[in-house]
């Protein structure tokens, strides 16, 4: 990637790195250039002035260069603590995908054959879903969901399959196919309800997943689904009655009310105009002793507004500053639109919740997150059902996928180190600062709403005083 780097290192430091050494130097140099928007020669000047490489020989020369690069790559962390080498993830740079299916709302009609948008675009901003093909499992061919697709997309080709996995046997999946606008309408047989897996060594908030579908018409750069998907498009179950039957049996064994929702492996409402899931879920769950959540980055609330509301039905929105939404959450509703939709849902009598997740650390994060909180409380009245906070985290493999699918994204060049659970996350002091600030800004407006952490360790909950919260979600 940085073609001239090896030679430049050799010319300036009389040192020829081996393959692994060069991988580390190249990765660190590349990330510093991206973070600081600087040229290679500025980094070489920095190394000449700051590293002890010139005075070292052999292997020591490499460590002198690497340590100087690490100090520059992780400036906040190296100021606070010595970074354990095992916590640094330095992988080989790979080329970005040149040809991928994308939801980017700018569509060039002349080049539709290679790269097509999942969204139908008019005037550059219409974010309406437009499937290319719908596969239907035979057992649900007569379902309401198939009828809905036929009515709404009469031109779209439909094909029957015994099981959606047949598609995978015939079509080898590559990550470039991820957002191809294919829909699989299926009969879910096994995976109805499960506890949120949270992550190793972290405190679970006790959430349950009502597993209604997999895949999303939006395209967030940090989305963990990219890593777990081995098929393009979206899976939409048509057999809601089976889900309800399973839940009835499951609820009989519950000793206390739980929080449960559909938004773990999909956006709960992004396609609600087609699936009409909310029209079935809300009347069912409002009679149950649970908090049922529909989590979204959309403004698809028309169906909700036609249904009699209930406070145990919580419609929640993920929030981020507009600069992050524009660059990292492609095809989603703007911050303003999300907050406006939340206000309408609240007025209609639903509980509303908010997720600051993932919170991204960047230079202007304080001003921008504070502004989001100010905007939220100026339009929607507290207390809310809950607010969750979670800083950016991911398996290391996701970083490689994001680099290939979103070469313009810089979020994985933040100060992310491998944590106890082997996930990339900001160091403890930084997460603590971020959470403390967000809680402080929230509490300026609202002392009542439950604030909890997503995928954080017990120590962090304790430091922030959240375990003493009598309304903790577990
Ligand atoms: S809205 Fe959620 S599920 Fe959809 S792409 Fe973004 S993070 Fe993934």
Short mmCIF file of N, CA, C and O in Angstrom, two decimals, residues 128-208:
data_model
loop_
_atom_site.label_atom_id
_atom_site.label_comp_id
_atom_site.label_asym_id
_atom_site.label_seq_id
_atom_site.Cartn_x
_atom_site.Cartn_y
_atom_site.Cartn_z
N UNK A 128 -36.15 4.84 0.07
CA UNK A 128 -37.14 3.77 0.04
C UNK A 128 -36.49 2.45 -0.41
O UNK A 128 -35.68 2.44 -1.32
N UNK A 129 -36.88 1.38 0.23
CA UNK A 129 -36.32 0.07 -0.09
C UNK A 129 -36.86 -0.45 -1.43
O UNK A 129 -38.03 -0.30 -1.74
N UNK A 130 -36.01 -1.07 -2.20
CA UNK A 130 -36.40 -1.54 -3.52
C UNK A 130 -35.72 -2.87 -3.84
O UNK A 130 -34.59 -2.88 -4.31
N UNK A 131 -36.39 -4.00 -3.57
CA UNK A 131 -35.69 -5.29 -3.74
C UNK A 131 -35.45 -5.64 -5.20
O UNK A 131 -36.27 -5.32 -6.07
N UNK A 132 -34.36 -6.36 -5.44
CA UNK A 132 -34.06 -6.83 -6.80
C UNK A 132 -34.75 -8.17 -7.05
O UNK A 132 -35.20 -8.45 -8.15
N UNK A 133 -34.77 -9.00 -6.03
CA UNK A 133 -35.38 -10.32 -6.18
C UNK A 133 -35.83 -10.81 -4.80
O UNK A 133 -35.19 -10.51 -3.80
N UNK A 134 -36.93 -11.56 -4.79
CA UNK A 134 -37.42 -12.09 -3.51
C UNK A 134 -37.46 -13.62 -3.61
O UNK A 134 -38.09 -14.18 -4.51
N UNK A 135 -36.78 -14.28 -2.70
CA UNK A 135 -36.84 -15.74 -2.61
C UNK A 135 -37.82 -16.10 -1.49
O UNK A 135 -37.80 -15.49 -0.42
N UNK A 136 -38.65 -17.12 -1.77
CA UNK A 136 -39.69 -17.47 -0.80
C UNK A 136 -39.59 -18.95 -0.46
O UNK A 136 -39.59 -19.80 -1.37
N UNK A 137 -39.48 -19.26 0.82
CA UNK A 137 -39.52 -20.67 1.18
C UNK A 137 -40.94 -21.20 0.95
O UNK A 137 -41.92 -20.53 1.32
N UNK A 138 -41.00 -22.41 0.38
CA UNK A 138 -42.30 -22.96 -0.04
C UNK A 138 -43.34 -22.93 1.07
O UNK A 138 -44.51 -22.64 0.84
N UNK A 139 -42.90 -23.23 2.29
CA UNK A 139 -43.88 -23.33 3.39
C UNK A 139 -44.58 -22.02 3.71
O UNK A 139 -45.61 -22.00 4.38
N UNK A 140 -44.00 -20.90 3.26
CA UNK A 140 -44.65 -19.62 3.56
C UNK A 140 -45.09 -18.91 2.29
O UNK A 140 -45.31 -17.70 2.27
N UNK A 141 -45.28 -19.68 1.23
CA UNK A 141 -45.65 -19.05 -0.05
C UNK A 141 -47.01 -18.34 0.04
O UNK A 141 -47.28 -17.41 -0.69
N UNK A 142 -47.87 -18.83 0.97
CA UNK A 142 -49.20 -18.20 1.07
C UNK A 142 -49.26 -17.20 2.22
O UNK A 142 -50.34 -16.87 2.70
N UNK A 143 -48.16 -16.73 2.67
CA UNK A 143 -48.16 -15.84 3.84
C UNK A 143 -48.52 -14.41 3.47
O UNK A 143 -48.41 -14.00 2.31
N UNK A 144 -48.90 -13.65 4.52
CA UNK A 144 -49.24 -12.24 4.29
C UNK A 144 -48.01 -11.47 3.79
O UNK A 144 -48.13 -10.52 3.02
N UNK A 145 -46.82 -11.92 4.21
CA UNK A 145 -45.61 -11.19 3.86
C UNK A 145 -45.33 -11.30 2.35
O UNK A 145 -44.94 -10.32 1.71
N UNK A 146 -45.56 -12.48 1.81
CA UNK A 146 -45.38 -12.66 0.37
C UNK A 146 -46.40 -11.78 -0.36
O UNK A 146 -46.06 -11.08 -1.33
N UNK A 147 -47.64 -11.77 0.12
CA UNK A 147 -48.67 -10.92 -0.51
C UNK A 147 -48.26 -9.45 -0.47
O UNK A 147 -48.42 -8.73 -1.45
N UNK A 148 -47.71 -9.03 0.67
CA UNK A 148 -47.28 -7.63 0.78
C UNK A 148 -46.22 -7.29 -0.26
O UNK A 148 -46.27 -6.24 -0.90
N UNK A 149 -45.25 -8.19 -0.41
CA UNK A 149 -44.19 -7.92 -1.40
C UNK A 149 -44.78 -7.89 -2.81
O UNK A 149 -44.41 -7.04 -3.62
N UNK A 150 -45.73 -8.81 -3.07
CA UNK A 150 -46.33 -8.84 -4.42
C UNK A 150 -47.07 -7.55 -4.70
O UNK A 150 -47.01 -6.99 -5.78
N UNK A 151 -47.80 -7.08 -3.67
CA UNK A 151 -48.58 -5.84 -3.85
C UNK A 151 -47.66 -4.64 -4.03
O UNK A 151 -47.88 -3.79 -4.89
N UNK A 152 -46.64 -4.56 -3.21
CA UNK A 152 -45.80 -3.36 -3.21
C UNK A 152 -44.76 -3.35 -4.32
O UNK A 152 -44.32 -2.29 -4.76
N UNK A 153 -44.35 -4.55 -4.76
CA UNK A 153 -43.32 -4.61 -5.80
C UNK A 153 -43.77 -5.58 -6.90
O UNK A 153 -43.18 -6.66 -7.07
N UNK A 154 -44.84 -5.22 -7.64
CA UNK A 154 -45.40 -6.17 -8.62
C UNK A 154 -44.40 -6.60 -9.70
O UNK A 154 -44.55 -7.66 -10.29
N UNK A 155 -43.38 -5.79 -9.95
CA UNK A 155 -42.42 -6.12 -11.02
C UNK A 155 -41.31 -7.05 -10.55
O UNK A 155 -40.57 -7.60 -11.37
N UNK A 156 -41.19 -7.20 -9.24
CA UNK A 156 -40.01 -7.92 -8.73
C UNK A 156 -40.14 -9.43 -8.91
O UNK A 156 -41.19 -10.01 -8.65
N UNK A 157 -39.06 -10.02 -9.39
CA UNK A 157 -39.05 -11.47 -9.62
C UNK A 157 -39.07 -12.21 -8.28
O UNK A 157 -38.37 -11.85 -7.34
N UNK A 158 -39.92 -13.27 -8.22
CA UNK A 158 -39.96 -14.09 -7.00
C UNK A 158 -39.59 -15.52 -7.37
O UNK A 158 -39.95 -16.00 -8.44
N UNK A 159 -38.88 -16.17 -6.50
CA UNK A 159 -38.51 -17.56 -6.78
C UNK A 159 -38.73 -18.39 -5.52
O UNK A 159 -38.37 -17.96 -4.42
N UNK A 160 -39.29 -19.58 -5.71
CA UNK A 160 -39.51 -20.44 -4.54
C UNK A 160 -38.30 -21.33 -4.26
O UNK A 160 -37.65 -21.81 -5.19
N UNK A 161 -38.04 -21.54 -3.00
CA UNK A 161 -36.96 -22.42 -2.56
C UNK A 161 -37.53 -23.32 -1.46
O UNK A 161 -38.48 -22.92 -0.78
N UNK A 162 -36.93 -24.51 -1.28
CA UNK A 162 -37.37 -25.31 -0.14
C UNK A 162 -36.88 -24.64 1.14
O UNK A 162 -37.63 -24.46 2.09
N UNK A 163 -35.59 -24.27 1.14
CA UNK A 163 -35.00 -23.56 2.27
C UNK A 163 -34.10 -22.47 1.73
O UNK A 163 -33.49 -22.64 0.68
N UNK A 164 -33.99 -21.38 2.45
CA UNK A 164 -33.18 -20.28 1.91
C UNK A 164 -31.72 -20.68 1.74
O UNK A 164 -31.01 -20.14 0.90
N UNK A 165 -31.29 -21.68 2.53
CA UNK A 165 -29.90 -22.11 2.42
C UNK A 165 -29.57 -22.69 1.03
O UNK A 165 -28.41 -22.77 0.65
N UNK A 166 -30.62 -23.09 0.27
CA UNK A 166 -30.36 -23.57 -1.10
C UNK A 166 -29.67 -22.50 -1.93
O UNK A 166 -28.86 -22.78 -2.80
N UNK A 167 -30.04 -21.26 -1.67
CA UNK A 167 -29.43 -20.15 -2.40
C UNK A 167 -27.92 -20.16 -2.18
O UNK A 167 -27.13 -19.96 -3.10
N UNK A 168 -27.53 -20.43 -0.94
CA UNK A 168 -26.11 -20.39 -0.61
C UNK A 168 -25.33 -21.50 -1.29
O UNK A 168 -24.16 -21.34 -1.62
N UNK A 169 -26.00 -22.65 -1.49
CA UNK A 169 -25.31 -23.74 -2.16
C UNK A 169 -24.98 -23.37 -3.60
O UNK A 169 -23.96 -23.73 -4.14
N UNK A 170 -25.90 -22.63 -4.21
CA UNK A 170 -25.70 -22.29 -5.63
C UNK A 170 -24.90 -21.01 -5.82
O UNK A 170 -24.36 -20.75 -6.88
N UNK A 171 -24.90 -20.13 -4.81
CA UNK A 171 -24.27 -18.82 -4.98
C UNK A 171 -23.24 -18.61 -3.89
O UNK A 171 -23.58 -18.40 -2.73
N UNK A 172 -22.00 -18.68 -4.30
CA UNK A 172 -20.93 -18.51 -3.30
C UNK A 172 -20.94 -17.07 -2.81
O UNK A 172 -21.01 -16.13 -3.60
N UNK A 173 -20.89 -16.90 -1.50
CA UNK A 173 -20.98 -15.55 -0.96
C UNK A 173 -19.60 -14.91 -0.85
O UNK A 173 -18.63 -15.53 -0.45
N UNK A 174 -19.56 -13.65 -1.23
CA UNK A 174 -18.37 -12.83 -1.01
C UNK A 174 -18.85 -11.55 -0.34
O UNK A 174 -19.96 -11.09 -0.60
N UNK A 175 -18.02 -10.99 0.51
CA UNK A 175 -18.43 -9.82 1.28
C UNK A 175 -18.90 -8.65 0.39
O UNK A 175 -19.73 -7.84 0.78
N UNK A 176 -18.41 -8.59 -0.84
CA UNK A 176 -18.84 -7.52 -1.75
C UNK A 176 -20.33 -7.63 -2.08
O UNK A 176 -20.96 -6.68 -2.52
N UNK A 177 -20.92 -8.83 -1.85
CA UNK A 177 -22.34 -9.06 -2.16
C UNK A 177 -23.27 -8.66 -1.01
O UNK A 177 -24.48 -8.74 -1.13
N UNK A 178 -22.68 -8.28 0.10
CA UNK A 178 -23.44 -8.12 1.34
C UNK A 178 -24.74 -7.34 1.19
O UNK A 178 -25.78 -7.76 1.66
N UNK A 179 -24.69 -6.20 0.55
CA UNK A 179 -25.88 -5.35 0.51
C UNK A 179 -26.68 -5.51 -0.78
O UNK A 179 -27.49 -4.64 -1.13
N UNK A 180 -26.45 -6.62 -1.47
CA UNK A 180 -27.26 -6.90 -2.66
C UNK A 180 -28.71 -6.98 -2.20
O UNK A 180 -29.02 -7.64 -1.20
N UNK A 181 -29.61 -6.34 -2.95
CA UNK A 181 -30.97 -6.20 -2.41
C UNK A 181 -31.85 -7.42 -2.69
O UNK A 181 -32.79 -7.37 -3.46
N UNK A 182 -31.48 -8.50 -2.03
CA UNK A 182 -32.25 -9.74 -2.15
C UNK A 182 -33.00 -9.94 -0.82
O UNK A 182 -32.47 -9.65 0.24
N UNK A 183 -34.22 -10.45 -0.94
CA UNK A 183 -34.99 -10.72 0.28
C UNK A 183 -35.30 -12.22 0.32
O UNK A 183 -35.63 -12.82 -0.71
N UNK A 184 -35.17 -12.81 1.49
CA UNK A 184 -35.56 -14.21 1.68
C UNK A 184 -36.73 -14.21 2.67
O UNK A 184 -36.56 -13.80 3.83
N UNK A 185 -37.89 -14.63 2.21
CA UNK A 185 -39.02 -14.75 3.14
C UNK A 185 -39.04 -16.21 3.62
O UNK A 185 -39.13 -17.13 2.80
N UNK A 186 -38.90 -16.39 4.91
CA UNK A 186 -38.64 -17.74 5.43
C UNK A 186 -39.63 -18.14 6.51
O UNK A 186 -40.36 -17.30 7.06
N UNK A 187 -39.61 -19.44 6.80
CA UNK A 187 -40.33 -19.93 7.97
C UNK A 187 -39.27 -20.25 9.03
O UNK A 187 -38.51 -21.21 8.89
N UNK A 188 -39.20 -19.42 10.06
CA UNK A 188 -38.21 -19.66 11.12
C UNK A 188 -38.61 -20.91 11.89
O UNK A 188 -39.78 -21.06 12.26
N UNK A 189 -37.63 -21.78 12.16
CA UNK A 189 -38.00 -23.04 12.84
C UNK A 189 -37.36 -23.19 14.21
O UNK A 189 -37.87 -23.89 15.07
N UNK A 190 -36.18 -22.58 14.40
CA UNK A 190 -35.43 -22.87 15.62
C UNK A 190 -35.20 -21.67 16.51
O UNK A 190 -35.30 -21.74 17.72
N UNK A 191 -34.80 -20.59 15.87
CA UNK A 191 -34.15 -19.52 16.60
C UNK A 191 -35.13 -18.39 16.91
O UNK A 191 -35.13 -17.36 16.26
N UNK A 192 -35.98 -18.57 17.94
CA UNK A 192 -37.05 -17.61 18.17
C UNK A 192 -36.68 -16.56 19.23
O UNK A 192 -36.83 -15.38 19.02
N UNK A 193 -36.23 -17.05 20.37
CA UNK A 193 -35.96 -16.15 21.50
C UNK A 193 -34.63 -16.58 22.11
O UNK A 193 -34.39 -17.78 22.31
N UNK A 194 -33.76 -15.63 22.40
CA UNK A 194 -32.51 -16.02 23.08
C UNK A 194 -31.99 -14.85 23.90
O UNK A 194 -32.30 -13.69 23.60
N UNK A 195 -31.17 -15.16 24.92
CA UNK A 195 -30.60 -14.05 25.69
C UNK A 195 -29.55 -13.33 24.87
O UNK A 195 -28.86 -13.95 24.07
N UNK A 196 -29.45 -12.02 25.04
CA UNK A 196 -28.40 -11.27 24.36
C UNK A 196 -27.06 -11.81 24.84
O UNK A 196 -26.83 -11.91 26.05
N UNK A 197 -26.18 -12.21 23.92
CA UNK A 197 -24.93 -12.86 24.35
C UNK A 197 -23.97 -11.92 25.08
O UNK A 197 -23.03 -12.38 25.72
N UNK A 198 -24.19 -10.61 25.02
CA UNK A 198 -23.26 -9.63 25.61
C UNK A 198 -21.85 -9.99 25.18
O UNK A 198 -21.61 -10.34 24.02
N UNK A 199 -20.86 -9.97 26.06
CA UNK A 199 -19.51 -10.35 25.69
C UNK A 199 -18.79 -10.84 26.94
O UNK A 199 -19.15 -10.46 28.05
N UNK A 200 -17.77 -11.68 26.74
CA UNK A 200 -17.05 -12.30 27.87
C UNK A 200 -16.54 -11.27 28.87
O UNK A 200 -16.05 -10.22 28.45
N UNK A 201 -16.54 -11.59 30.14
CA UNK A 201 -16.02 -10.73 31.23
C UNK A 201 -16.77 -9.41 31.37
O UNK A 201 -16.24 -8.45 31.90
N UNK A 202 -17.96 -9.30 30.83
CA UNK A 202 -18.70 -8.04 30.93
C UNK A 202 -20.06 -8.28 31.57
O UNK A 202 -20.55 -9.40 31.62
N UNK A 203 -20.63 -7.17 32.06
CA UNK A 203 -21.87 -7.29 32.81
C UNK A 203 -23.06 -7.20 31.85
O UNK A 203 -23.25 -6.19 31.18
N UNK A 204 -23.83 -8.26 31.83
CA UNK A 204 -24.98 -8.28 30.92
C UNK A 204 -26.11 -7.43 31.50
O UNK A 204 -26.30 -7.38 32.71
N UNK A 205 -26.86 -6.76 30.64
CA UNK A 205 -27.98 -5.96 31.13
C UNK A 205 -29.26 -6.79 31.15
O UNK A 205 -30.34 -6.28 31.41
N UNK A 206 -29.14 -8.08 30.84
CA UNK A 206 -30.27 -8.98 30.97
C UNK A 206 -31.28 -8.89 29.82
O UNK A 206 -32.43 -9.28 29.97
N UNK A 207 -30.81 -8.42 28.69
CA UNK A 207 -31.72 -8.22 27.55
C UNK A 207 -32.00 -9.56 26.84
O UNK A 207 -31.15 -10.45 26.81
N UNK A 208 -33.19 -9.65 26.25
CA UNK A 208 -33.54 -10.83 25.45
C UNK A 208 -33.81 -10.41 24.02
O UNK A 208 -34.30 -9.31 23.76
#
